[in-house]
Coordinates of C-alpha atoms in Angstrom, one line a residue:
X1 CA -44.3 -17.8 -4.8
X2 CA -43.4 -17.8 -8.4
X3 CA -41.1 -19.8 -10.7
X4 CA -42.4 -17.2 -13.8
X5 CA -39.4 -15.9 -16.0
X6 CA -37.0 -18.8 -15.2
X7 CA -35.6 -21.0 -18.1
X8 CA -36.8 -25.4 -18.4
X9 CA -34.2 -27.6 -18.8
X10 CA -34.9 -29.7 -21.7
X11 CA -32.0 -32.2 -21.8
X12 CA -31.1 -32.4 -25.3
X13 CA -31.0 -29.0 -26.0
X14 CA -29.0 -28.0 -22.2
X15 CA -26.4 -30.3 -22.9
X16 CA -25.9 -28.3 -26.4
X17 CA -25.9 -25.2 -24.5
X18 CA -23.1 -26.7 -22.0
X19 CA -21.4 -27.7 -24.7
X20 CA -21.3 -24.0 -26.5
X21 CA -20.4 -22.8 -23.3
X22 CA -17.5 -25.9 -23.1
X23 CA -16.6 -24.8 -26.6
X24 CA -16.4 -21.1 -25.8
X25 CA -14.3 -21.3 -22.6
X26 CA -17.2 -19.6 -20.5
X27 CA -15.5 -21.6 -17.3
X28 CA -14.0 -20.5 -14.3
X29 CA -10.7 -20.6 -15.7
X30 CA -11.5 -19.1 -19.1
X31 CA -13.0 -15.8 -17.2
X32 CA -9.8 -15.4 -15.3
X33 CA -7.8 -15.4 -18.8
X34 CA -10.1 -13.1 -20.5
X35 CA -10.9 -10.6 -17.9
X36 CA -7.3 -11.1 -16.1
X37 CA -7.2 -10.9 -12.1
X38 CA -8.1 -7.1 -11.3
X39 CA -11.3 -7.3 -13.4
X40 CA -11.9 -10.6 -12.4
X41 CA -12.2 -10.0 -9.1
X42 CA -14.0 -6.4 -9.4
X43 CA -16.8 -8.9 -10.5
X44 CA -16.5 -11.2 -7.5
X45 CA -17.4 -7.6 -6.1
X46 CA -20.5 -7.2 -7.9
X47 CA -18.2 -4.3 -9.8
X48 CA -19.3 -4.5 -13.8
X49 CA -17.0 -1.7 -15.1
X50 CA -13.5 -3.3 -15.6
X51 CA -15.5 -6.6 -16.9
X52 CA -17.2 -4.1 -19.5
X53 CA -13.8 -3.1 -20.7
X54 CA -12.3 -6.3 -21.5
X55 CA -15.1 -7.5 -22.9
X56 CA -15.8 -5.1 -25.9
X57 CA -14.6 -7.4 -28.7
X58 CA -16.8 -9.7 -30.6
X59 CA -15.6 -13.6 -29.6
X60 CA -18.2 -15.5 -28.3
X61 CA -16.3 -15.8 -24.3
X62 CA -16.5 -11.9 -24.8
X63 CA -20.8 -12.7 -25.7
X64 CA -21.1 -14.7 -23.2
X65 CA -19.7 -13.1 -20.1
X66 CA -21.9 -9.9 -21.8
X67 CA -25.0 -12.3 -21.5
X68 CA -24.7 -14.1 -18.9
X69 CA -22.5 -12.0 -16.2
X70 CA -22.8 -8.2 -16.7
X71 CA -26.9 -9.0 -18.3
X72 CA -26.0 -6.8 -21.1
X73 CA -28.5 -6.9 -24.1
X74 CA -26.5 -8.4 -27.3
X75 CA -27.4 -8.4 -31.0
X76 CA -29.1 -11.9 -32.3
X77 CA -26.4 -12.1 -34.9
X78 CA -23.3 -12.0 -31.9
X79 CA -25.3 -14.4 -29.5
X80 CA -26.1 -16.8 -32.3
X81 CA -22.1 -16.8 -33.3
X82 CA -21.5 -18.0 -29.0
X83 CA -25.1 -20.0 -28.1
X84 CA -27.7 -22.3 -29.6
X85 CA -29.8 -19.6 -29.6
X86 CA -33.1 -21.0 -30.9
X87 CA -33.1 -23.6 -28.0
X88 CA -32.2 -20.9 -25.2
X89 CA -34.9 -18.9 -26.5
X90 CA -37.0 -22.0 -26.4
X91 CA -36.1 -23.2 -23.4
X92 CA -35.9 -19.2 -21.4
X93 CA -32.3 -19.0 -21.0
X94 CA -32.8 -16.1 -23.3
X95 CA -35.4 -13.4 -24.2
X96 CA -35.9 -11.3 -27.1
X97 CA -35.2 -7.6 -26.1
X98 CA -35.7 -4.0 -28.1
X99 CA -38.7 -3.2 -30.8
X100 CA -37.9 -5.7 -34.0
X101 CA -36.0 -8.3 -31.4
X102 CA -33.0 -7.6 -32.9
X103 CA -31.0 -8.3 -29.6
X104 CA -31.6 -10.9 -26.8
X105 CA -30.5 -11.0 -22.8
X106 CA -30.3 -13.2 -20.3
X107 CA -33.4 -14.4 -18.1
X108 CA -30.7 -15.5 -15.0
X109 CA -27.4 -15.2 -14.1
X110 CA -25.3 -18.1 -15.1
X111 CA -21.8 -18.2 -13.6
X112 CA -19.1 -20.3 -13.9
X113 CA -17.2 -22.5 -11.1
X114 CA -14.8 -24.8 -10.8
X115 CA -15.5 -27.6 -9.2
X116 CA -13.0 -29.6 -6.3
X117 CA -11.6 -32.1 -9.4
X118 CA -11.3 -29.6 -12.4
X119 CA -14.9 -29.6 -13.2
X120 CA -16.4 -27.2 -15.0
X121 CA -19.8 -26.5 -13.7
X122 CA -22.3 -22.8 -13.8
X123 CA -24.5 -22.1 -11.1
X124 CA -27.7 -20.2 -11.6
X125 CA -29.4 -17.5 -10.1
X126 CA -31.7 -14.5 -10.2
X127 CA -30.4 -11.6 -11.9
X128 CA -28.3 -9.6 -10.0
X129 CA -28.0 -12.0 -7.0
X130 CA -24.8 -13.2 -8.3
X131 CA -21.1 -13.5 -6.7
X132 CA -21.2 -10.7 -4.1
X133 CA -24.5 -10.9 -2.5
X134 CA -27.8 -9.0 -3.0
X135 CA -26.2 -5.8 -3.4
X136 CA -27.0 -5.2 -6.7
X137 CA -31.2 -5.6 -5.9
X138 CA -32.7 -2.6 -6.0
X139 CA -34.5 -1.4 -3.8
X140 CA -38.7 -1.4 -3.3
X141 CA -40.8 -5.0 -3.1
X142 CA -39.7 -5.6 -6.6
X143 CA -36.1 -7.0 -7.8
X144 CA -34.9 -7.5 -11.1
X145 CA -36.9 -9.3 -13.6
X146 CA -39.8 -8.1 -11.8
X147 CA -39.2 -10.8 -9.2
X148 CA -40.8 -9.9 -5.7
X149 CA -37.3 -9.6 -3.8
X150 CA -38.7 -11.7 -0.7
X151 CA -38.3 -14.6 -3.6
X152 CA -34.8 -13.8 -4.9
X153 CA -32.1 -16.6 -5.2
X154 CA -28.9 -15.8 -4.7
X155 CA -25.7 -17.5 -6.5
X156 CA -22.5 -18.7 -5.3
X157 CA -21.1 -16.3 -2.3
X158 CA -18.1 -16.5 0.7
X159 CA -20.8 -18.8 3.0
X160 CA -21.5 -21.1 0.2
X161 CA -17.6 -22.0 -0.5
X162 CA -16.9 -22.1 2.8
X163 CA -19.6 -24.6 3.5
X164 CA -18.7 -26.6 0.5
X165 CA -15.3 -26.5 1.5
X166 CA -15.4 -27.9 5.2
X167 CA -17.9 -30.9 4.2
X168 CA -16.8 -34.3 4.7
X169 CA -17.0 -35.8 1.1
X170 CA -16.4 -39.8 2.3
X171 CA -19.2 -41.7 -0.4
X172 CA -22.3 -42.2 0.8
X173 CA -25.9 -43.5 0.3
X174 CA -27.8 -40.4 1.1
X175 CA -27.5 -36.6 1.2
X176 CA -29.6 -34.0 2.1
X177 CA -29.5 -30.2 1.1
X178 CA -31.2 -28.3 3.3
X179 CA -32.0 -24.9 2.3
X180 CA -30.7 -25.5 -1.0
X181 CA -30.9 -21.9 -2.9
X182 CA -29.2 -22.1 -6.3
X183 CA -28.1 -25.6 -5.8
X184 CA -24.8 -25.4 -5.0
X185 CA -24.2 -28.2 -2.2
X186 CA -26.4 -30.0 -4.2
X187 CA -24.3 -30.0 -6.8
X188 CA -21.2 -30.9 -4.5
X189 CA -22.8 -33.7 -2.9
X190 CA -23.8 -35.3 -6.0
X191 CA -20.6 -36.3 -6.8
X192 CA -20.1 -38.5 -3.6
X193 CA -23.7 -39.5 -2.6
X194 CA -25.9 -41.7 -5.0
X195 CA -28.9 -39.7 -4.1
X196 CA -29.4 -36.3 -3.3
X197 CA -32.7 -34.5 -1.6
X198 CA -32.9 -30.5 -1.9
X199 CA -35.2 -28.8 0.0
X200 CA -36.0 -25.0 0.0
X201 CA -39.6 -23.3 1.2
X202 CA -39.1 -20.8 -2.0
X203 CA -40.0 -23.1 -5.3
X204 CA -38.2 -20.5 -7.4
X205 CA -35.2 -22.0 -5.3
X206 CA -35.9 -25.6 -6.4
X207 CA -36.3 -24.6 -10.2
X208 CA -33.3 -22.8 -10.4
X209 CA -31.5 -26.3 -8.5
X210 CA -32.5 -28.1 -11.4
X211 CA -31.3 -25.3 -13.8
X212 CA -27.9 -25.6 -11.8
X213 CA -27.4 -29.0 -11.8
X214 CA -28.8 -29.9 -15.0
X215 CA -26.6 -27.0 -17.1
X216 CA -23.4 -28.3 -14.8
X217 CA -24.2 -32.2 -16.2
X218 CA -25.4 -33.4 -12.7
X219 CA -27.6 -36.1 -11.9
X220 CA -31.2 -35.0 -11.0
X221 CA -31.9 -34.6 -7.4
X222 CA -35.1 -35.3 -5.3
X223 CA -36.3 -31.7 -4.8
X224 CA -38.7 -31.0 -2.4
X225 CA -40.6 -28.0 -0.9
X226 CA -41.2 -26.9 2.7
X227 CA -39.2 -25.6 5.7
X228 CA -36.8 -27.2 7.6
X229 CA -37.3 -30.9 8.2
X230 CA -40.7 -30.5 7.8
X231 CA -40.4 -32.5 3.7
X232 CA -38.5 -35.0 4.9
X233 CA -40.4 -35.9 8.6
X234 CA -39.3 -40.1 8.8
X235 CA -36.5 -40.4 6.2
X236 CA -32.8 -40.3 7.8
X237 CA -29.7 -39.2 5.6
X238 CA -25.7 -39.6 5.9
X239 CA -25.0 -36.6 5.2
X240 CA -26.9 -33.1 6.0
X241 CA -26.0 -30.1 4.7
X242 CA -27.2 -26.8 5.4
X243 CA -26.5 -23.2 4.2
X244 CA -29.6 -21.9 6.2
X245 CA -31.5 -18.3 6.0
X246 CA -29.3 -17.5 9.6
X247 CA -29.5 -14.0 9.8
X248 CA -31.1 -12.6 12.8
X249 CA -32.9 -10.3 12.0
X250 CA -36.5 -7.9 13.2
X251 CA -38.8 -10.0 10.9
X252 CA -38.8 -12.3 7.7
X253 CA -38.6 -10.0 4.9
X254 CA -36.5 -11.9 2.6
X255 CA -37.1 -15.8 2.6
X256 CA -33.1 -16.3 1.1
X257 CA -31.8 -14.8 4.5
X258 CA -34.2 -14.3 6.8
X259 CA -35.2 -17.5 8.8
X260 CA -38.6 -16.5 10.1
X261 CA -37.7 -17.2 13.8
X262 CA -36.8 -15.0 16.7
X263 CA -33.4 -14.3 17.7
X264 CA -31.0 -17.6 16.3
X265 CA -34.0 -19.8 17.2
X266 CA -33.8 -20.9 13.7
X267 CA -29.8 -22.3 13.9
X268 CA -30.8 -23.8 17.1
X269 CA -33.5 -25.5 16.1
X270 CA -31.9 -27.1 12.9
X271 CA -29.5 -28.6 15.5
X272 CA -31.5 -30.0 17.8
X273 CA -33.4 -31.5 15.1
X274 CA -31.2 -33.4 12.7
X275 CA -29.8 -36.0 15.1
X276 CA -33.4 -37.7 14.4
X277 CA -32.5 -37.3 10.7
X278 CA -29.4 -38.3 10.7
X279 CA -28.1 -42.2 10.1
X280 CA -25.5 -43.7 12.3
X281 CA -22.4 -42.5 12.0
X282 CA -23.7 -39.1 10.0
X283 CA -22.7 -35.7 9.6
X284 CA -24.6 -32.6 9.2
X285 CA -22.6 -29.7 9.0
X286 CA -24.1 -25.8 8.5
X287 CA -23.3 -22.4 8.7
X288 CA -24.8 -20.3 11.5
X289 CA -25.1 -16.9 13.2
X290 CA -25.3 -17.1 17.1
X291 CA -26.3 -14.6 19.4
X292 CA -23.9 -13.1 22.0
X293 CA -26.4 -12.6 25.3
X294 CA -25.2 -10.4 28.1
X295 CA -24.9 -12.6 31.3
X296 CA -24.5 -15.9 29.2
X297 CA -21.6 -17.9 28.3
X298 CA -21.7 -18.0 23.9
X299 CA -19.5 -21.5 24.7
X300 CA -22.3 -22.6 26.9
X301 CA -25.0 -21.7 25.3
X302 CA -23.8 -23.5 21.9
X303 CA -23.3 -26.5 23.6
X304 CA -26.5 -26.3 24.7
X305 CA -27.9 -26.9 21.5
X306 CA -25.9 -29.9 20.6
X307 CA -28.5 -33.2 21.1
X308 CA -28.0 -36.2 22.6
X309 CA -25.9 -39.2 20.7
X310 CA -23.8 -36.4 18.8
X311 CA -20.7 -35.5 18.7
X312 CA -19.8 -31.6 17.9
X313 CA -17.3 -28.8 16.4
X314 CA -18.0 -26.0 16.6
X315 CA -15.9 -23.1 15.5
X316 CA -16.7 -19.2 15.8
X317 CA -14.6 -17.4 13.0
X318 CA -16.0 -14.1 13.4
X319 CA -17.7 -11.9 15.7
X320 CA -19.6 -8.6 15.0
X321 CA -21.3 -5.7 17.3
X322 CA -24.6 -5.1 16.7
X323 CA -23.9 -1.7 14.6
X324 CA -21.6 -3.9 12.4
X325 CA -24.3 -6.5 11.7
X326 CA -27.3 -4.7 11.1
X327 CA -25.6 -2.6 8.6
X328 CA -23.8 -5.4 6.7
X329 CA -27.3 -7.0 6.3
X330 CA -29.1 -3.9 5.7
X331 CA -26.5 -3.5 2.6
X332 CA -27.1 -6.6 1.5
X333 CA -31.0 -6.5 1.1
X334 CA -30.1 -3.2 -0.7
X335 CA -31.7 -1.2 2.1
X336 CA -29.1 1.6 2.1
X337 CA -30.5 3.0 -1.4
X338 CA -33.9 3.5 0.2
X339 CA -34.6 7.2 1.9
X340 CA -32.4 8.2 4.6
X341 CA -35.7 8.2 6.5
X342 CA -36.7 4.9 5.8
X343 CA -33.2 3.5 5.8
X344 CA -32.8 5.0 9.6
X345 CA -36.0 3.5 10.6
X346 CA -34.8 0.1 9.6
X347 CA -31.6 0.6 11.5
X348 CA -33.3 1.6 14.1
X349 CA -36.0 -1.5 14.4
X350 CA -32.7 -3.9 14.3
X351 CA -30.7 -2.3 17.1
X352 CA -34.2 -2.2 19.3
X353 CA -34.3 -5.9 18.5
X354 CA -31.1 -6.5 19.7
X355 CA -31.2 -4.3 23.2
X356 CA -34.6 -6.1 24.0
X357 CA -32.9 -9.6 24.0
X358 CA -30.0 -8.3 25.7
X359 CA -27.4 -9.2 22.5
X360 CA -24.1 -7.5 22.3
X361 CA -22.8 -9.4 19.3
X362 CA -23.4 -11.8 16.6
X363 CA -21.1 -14.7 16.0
X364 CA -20.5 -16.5 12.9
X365 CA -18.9 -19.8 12.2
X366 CA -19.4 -23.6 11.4
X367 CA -21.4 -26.3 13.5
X368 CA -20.5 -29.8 12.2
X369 CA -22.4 -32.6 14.2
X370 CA -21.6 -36.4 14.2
X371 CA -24.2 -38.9 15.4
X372 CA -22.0 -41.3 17.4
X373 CA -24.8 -42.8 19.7
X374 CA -22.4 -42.2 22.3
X375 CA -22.8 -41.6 26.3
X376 CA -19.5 -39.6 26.5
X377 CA -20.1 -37.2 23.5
X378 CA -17.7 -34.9 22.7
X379 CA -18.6 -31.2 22.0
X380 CA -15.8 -28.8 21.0
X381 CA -16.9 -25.4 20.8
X382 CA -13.9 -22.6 20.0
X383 CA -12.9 -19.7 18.7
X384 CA -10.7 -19.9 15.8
X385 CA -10.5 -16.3 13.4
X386 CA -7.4 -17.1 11.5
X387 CA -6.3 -18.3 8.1
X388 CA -7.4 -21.7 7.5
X389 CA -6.4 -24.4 4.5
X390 CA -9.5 -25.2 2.6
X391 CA -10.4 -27.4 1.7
X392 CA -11.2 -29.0 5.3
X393 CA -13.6 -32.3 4.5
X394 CA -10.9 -34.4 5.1
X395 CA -9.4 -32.4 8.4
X396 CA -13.5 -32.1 10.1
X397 CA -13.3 -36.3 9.4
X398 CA -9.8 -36.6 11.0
X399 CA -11.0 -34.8 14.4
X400 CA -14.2 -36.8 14.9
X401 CA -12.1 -40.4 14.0
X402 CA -9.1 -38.5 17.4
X403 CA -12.1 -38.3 19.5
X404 CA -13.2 -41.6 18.8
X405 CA -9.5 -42.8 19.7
X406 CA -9.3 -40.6 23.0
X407 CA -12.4 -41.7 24.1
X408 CA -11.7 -44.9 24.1
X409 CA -8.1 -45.1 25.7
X410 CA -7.3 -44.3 29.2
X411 CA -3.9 -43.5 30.4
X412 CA -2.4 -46.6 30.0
X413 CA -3.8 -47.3 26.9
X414 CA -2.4 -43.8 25.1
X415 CA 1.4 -44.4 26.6
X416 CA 0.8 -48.3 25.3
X417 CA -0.3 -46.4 21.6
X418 CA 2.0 -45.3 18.7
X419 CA 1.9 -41.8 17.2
X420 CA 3.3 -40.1 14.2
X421 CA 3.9 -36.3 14.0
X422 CA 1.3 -34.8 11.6
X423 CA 2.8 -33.4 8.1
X424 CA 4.0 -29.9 7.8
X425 CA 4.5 -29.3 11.5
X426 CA 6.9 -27.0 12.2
X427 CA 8.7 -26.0 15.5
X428 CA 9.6 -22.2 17.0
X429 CA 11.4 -21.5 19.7
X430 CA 10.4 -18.1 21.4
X431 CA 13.2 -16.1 24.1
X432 CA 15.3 -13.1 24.1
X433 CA 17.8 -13.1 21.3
X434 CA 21.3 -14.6 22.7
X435 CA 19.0 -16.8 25.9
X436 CA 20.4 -20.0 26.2
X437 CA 17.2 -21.5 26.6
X438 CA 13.8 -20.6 24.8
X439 CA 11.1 -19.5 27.1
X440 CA 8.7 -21.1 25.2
X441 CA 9.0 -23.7 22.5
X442 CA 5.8 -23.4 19.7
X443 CA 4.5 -26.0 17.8
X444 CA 3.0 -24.6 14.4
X445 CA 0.9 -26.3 11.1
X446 CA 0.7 -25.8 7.9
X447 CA -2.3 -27.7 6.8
X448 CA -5.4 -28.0 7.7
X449 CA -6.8 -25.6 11.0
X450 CA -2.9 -24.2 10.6
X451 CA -2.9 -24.3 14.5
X452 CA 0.0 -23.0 16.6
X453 CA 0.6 -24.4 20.4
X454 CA 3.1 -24.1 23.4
X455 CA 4.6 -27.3 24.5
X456 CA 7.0 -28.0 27.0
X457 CA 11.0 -29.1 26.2
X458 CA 9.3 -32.5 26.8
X459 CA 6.5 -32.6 24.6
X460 CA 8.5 -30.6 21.7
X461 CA 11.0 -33.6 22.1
X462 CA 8.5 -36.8 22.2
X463 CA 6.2 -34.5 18.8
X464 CA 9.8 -34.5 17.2
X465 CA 10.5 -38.7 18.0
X466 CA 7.4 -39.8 17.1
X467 CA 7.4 -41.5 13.7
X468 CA 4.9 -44.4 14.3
X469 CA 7.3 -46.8 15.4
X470 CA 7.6 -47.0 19.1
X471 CA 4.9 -46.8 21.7
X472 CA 4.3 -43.6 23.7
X473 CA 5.7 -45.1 26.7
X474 CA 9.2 -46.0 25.9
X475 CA 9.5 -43.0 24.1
X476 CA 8.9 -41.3 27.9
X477 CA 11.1 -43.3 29.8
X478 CA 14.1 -42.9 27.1
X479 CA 13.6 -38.5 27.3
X480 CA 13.5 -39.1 31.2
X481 CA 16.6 -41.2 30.9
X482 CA 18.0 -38.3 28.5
X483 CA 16.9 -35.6 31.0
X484 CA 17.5 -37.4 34.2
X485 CA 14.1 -37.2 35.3
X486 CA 11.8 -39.9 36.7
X487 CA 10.3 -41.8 34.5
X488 CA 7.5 -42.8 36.4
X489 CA 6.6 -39.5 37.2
X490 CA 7.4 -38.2 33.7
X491 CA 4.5 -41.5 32.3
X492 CA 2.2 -39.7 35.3
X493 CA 2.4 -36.4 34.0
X494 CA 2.6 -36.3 30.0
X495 CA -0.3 -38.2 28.9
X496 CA -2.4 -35.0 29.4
X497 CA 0.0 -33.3 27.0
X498 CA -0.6 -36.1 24.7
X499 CA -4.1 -36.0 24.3
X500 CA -4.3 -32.1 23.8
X501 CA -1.7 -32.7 20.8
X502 CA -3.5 -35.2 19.5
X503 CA -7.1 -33.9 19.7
X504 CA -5.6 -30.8 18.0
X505 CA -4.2 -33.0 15.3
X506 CA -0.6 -32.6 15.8
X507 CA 0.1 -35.7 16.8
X508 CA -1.9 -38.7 14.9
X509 CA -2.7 -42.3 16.4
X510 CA -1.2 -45.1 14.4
X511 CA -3.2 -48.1 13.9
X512 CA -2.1 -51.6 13.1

């Protein structure tokens, strides 16, 4: 594997290339003014056209966007007005293009993004592996640049922000990128961890980490190359991180997606393993595809996985037939501009792979493990496909601290506890229009998972009372006094209530 045709990063002169970039609003925000929403996200699309329209002027955000986003050749004279341009061309960020070298493009892609404070930060990649995906690689062994396309490395997409979004970010000593691509949980992690190791098995993906974090003004991480655990055997981390090569997939063809393993072998093995890499009280959290096997239980076989000492959530947000899967991917690697022949054939070769394993469908979501030590581990596995509130770091904490609390009080100890109702919970009462009483009462929330559940009269009144001030308990016996019901047999039957609306998050234990 090759790092050939990438940019260095010699300090002095990246930090005056951040700051022309600073100086010429080429941030997150700044594209979204220029190119104004519809163009904007046409690009998000991979779709140049509207984005060549509104840049057409001659400012240097207009240069830059030309450069760096739609890989446009501009003249020397325009780039030098936007850039430092004898230190990109020093340094690779640029090359001289055309017969005198009268223009210059871009080596990489360099996008901006915002970071979870207002920072302004770019992430790099290969050309034409940008915001939407691979779609742009053409097809053949080679991709643009001239890079073999089994080498690629892709920029910021849907998985990586999703990932970034559901990390816990509590400060720690030591965090671990696994898989780290362009750098972009890397990048996240430096902010909250004082040292950060990235690992990929492509090199090209560990120079173009330091390009990422070194253009964005990011300490330097502890890069390392090999699969898996494999550079890091002995060493243990607080945090692990993974946005893995997951697809599954009828051989390794492309090292940013496909894992090299058979079937989701690859997912399951990252699991098993990190608990031995993981420090006490540590979280790794990745993105995985799983396999749907006729005759098994998915819930089952996920839990499977899950090792010893940790605790686990794990939440399936999508689920795709085999048709649907092979062809997203196939689009992806660029496959569908091949011949129809050889486009079939590769259709064909996934389907056979799936119908020899017996899969029906692929299911994608988040696996966030917890290494408790525990002998009564929890393991929450679910399916959960609707609109969420990111950023969720602080909600995947929040449901590993209730399952600490649950576990560790019986019965009497929850109706002895205090609880407050969660912000932004709402309540809906569901019956026929005119009904006396509702058939159902629904507890909804806003934040967070935005879950909805059905409670009983009961439980929607004792939600609605609790405000941290009065134990569980008394709270029961003054609705069975209100209801003329017994409260012994109301304490017997609720606490089961109780624990499902607090391991939900609807209900939160109040300490102290």
């Amino acid at each position: 594997m090759s790092t050939t045709h990438l940019p260095t990063a010699d300090p002095a002169r990246t930090a005056r290339l951040r700051d022309a970039l600073l100086a010429a609003a080429f941030t997150a925000d700044g594209l979204l003014d220029l190119l104004g929403a519809s163009a904007y996200a046409a690009l998000a699309r991979s779709e140049t056209v509207p984005a060549l329209r509104a840049t057409r002027g001659d400012s240097p955000l207009e240069t830059l966007v030309r450069l760096f986003l739609l890989q446009r050749p501009v003249a020397h004279a325009r780039a030098a007005a936007a850039l430092p341009v004898a230190d990109c061309l020093a340094d690779g960020w640029l090359v001289r293009d055309g017969a005198d070298g009268e223009f210059v493009r871009a080596s990489v892609d360099v996008r901006p993004y915002g970071g979870p404070e207002g920072q302004d930060w770019w992430i790099v990649s290969d050309l034409g592996c940008a915001v939407g995906g691979a779609g742009g690689i053409a097809g053949g062994s080679a991709g643009p640049g001239g890079v073999d396309r089994s080498e690629l490395v892709l920029g910021v997409g849907g998985a990586s922000t999703t990932l970034a979004g559901i990390t816990v970010r509590t400060p720690v000593a030591s965090a671990l990128d696994l898989g780290t691509g362009s750098g972009i949980q890397a990048l996240h992690a430096a902010q909250h961890a004082t040292k950060v190791t990235a690992t990929d098995l492509n090199p090209r993906a560990l120079h173009i980490t330091r390009l990422t974090l070194a253009l964005s003004g990011a300490p330097e991480a502890d890069l390392r190359q090999g699969s898996l655990f494999e550079p890091v055997a002995g060493e243990t981390y607080d945090l692990i991180v993974s946005n893995p090569p997951f697809v599954i997939s009828p051989g390794a063809r492309l090292t940013y997606r496909d894992g090299g393993m058979s079937g989701d072998d690859l997912c399951r093995t990252l699991v098993r393993q990190s608990a031995d890499r993981l420090n006490d009280g540590g979280y790794c959290q990745l993105l995985a595809n799983w396999q749907h096997v006729e005759g098994e239980d998915w819930r089952e076989r996920l839990s499977s996985w899950v090792p010893r000492g940790c605790d686990a959530w794990i939440v399936q947000r999508e689920v795709q037939d085999i048709a649907q899967y092979a062809e997203l991917w196939l689009r992806d690697g660029g496959d569908h501009r091949a011949a129809p022949q050889e486009y079939a054939a590769r259709y064909d070769a996934w389907l056979e792979e799936f119908e020899a394993r017996k899969v029906k469908g692929i299911g994608f979501g988040w696996i966030t493990l917890r290494k408790s030590g525990s002998d009564r581990p929890s393991v929450t596995v679910e399916e959960w496909p609707h609109p969420v509130e990111q950023p969720l770091g602080a909600t995947v904490r929040a449901h590993f601290e209730r399952q600490d609390f649950l576990r560790t009080h019986d019965d009497a100890a929850l109706l002895a506890a205090r609880f407050r109702l969660a912000d932004q919970v709402v309540q809906e009462q569901v019956g026929m229009p005119g009904a006396e009483d509702p058939e159902h009462v629904v507890l909804r929330q806003n934040r967070g998972m935005r879950r909805a559940t059905k409670v009983d009269t009961v439980g929607a009144g004792f939600a609605g009372v609790c405000d941290g001030s009065l134990p569980a308990g008394r709270i029961l016996d003054a609705i069975a006094q209100l209801v003329g019901e017994d409260p012994v047999l109301l304490r017997d039957r609720t606490p089961e209530a109780i624990r499902m609306l607090v391991e939900q998050g609807f209900l939160l234990p109040v300490t102290g």
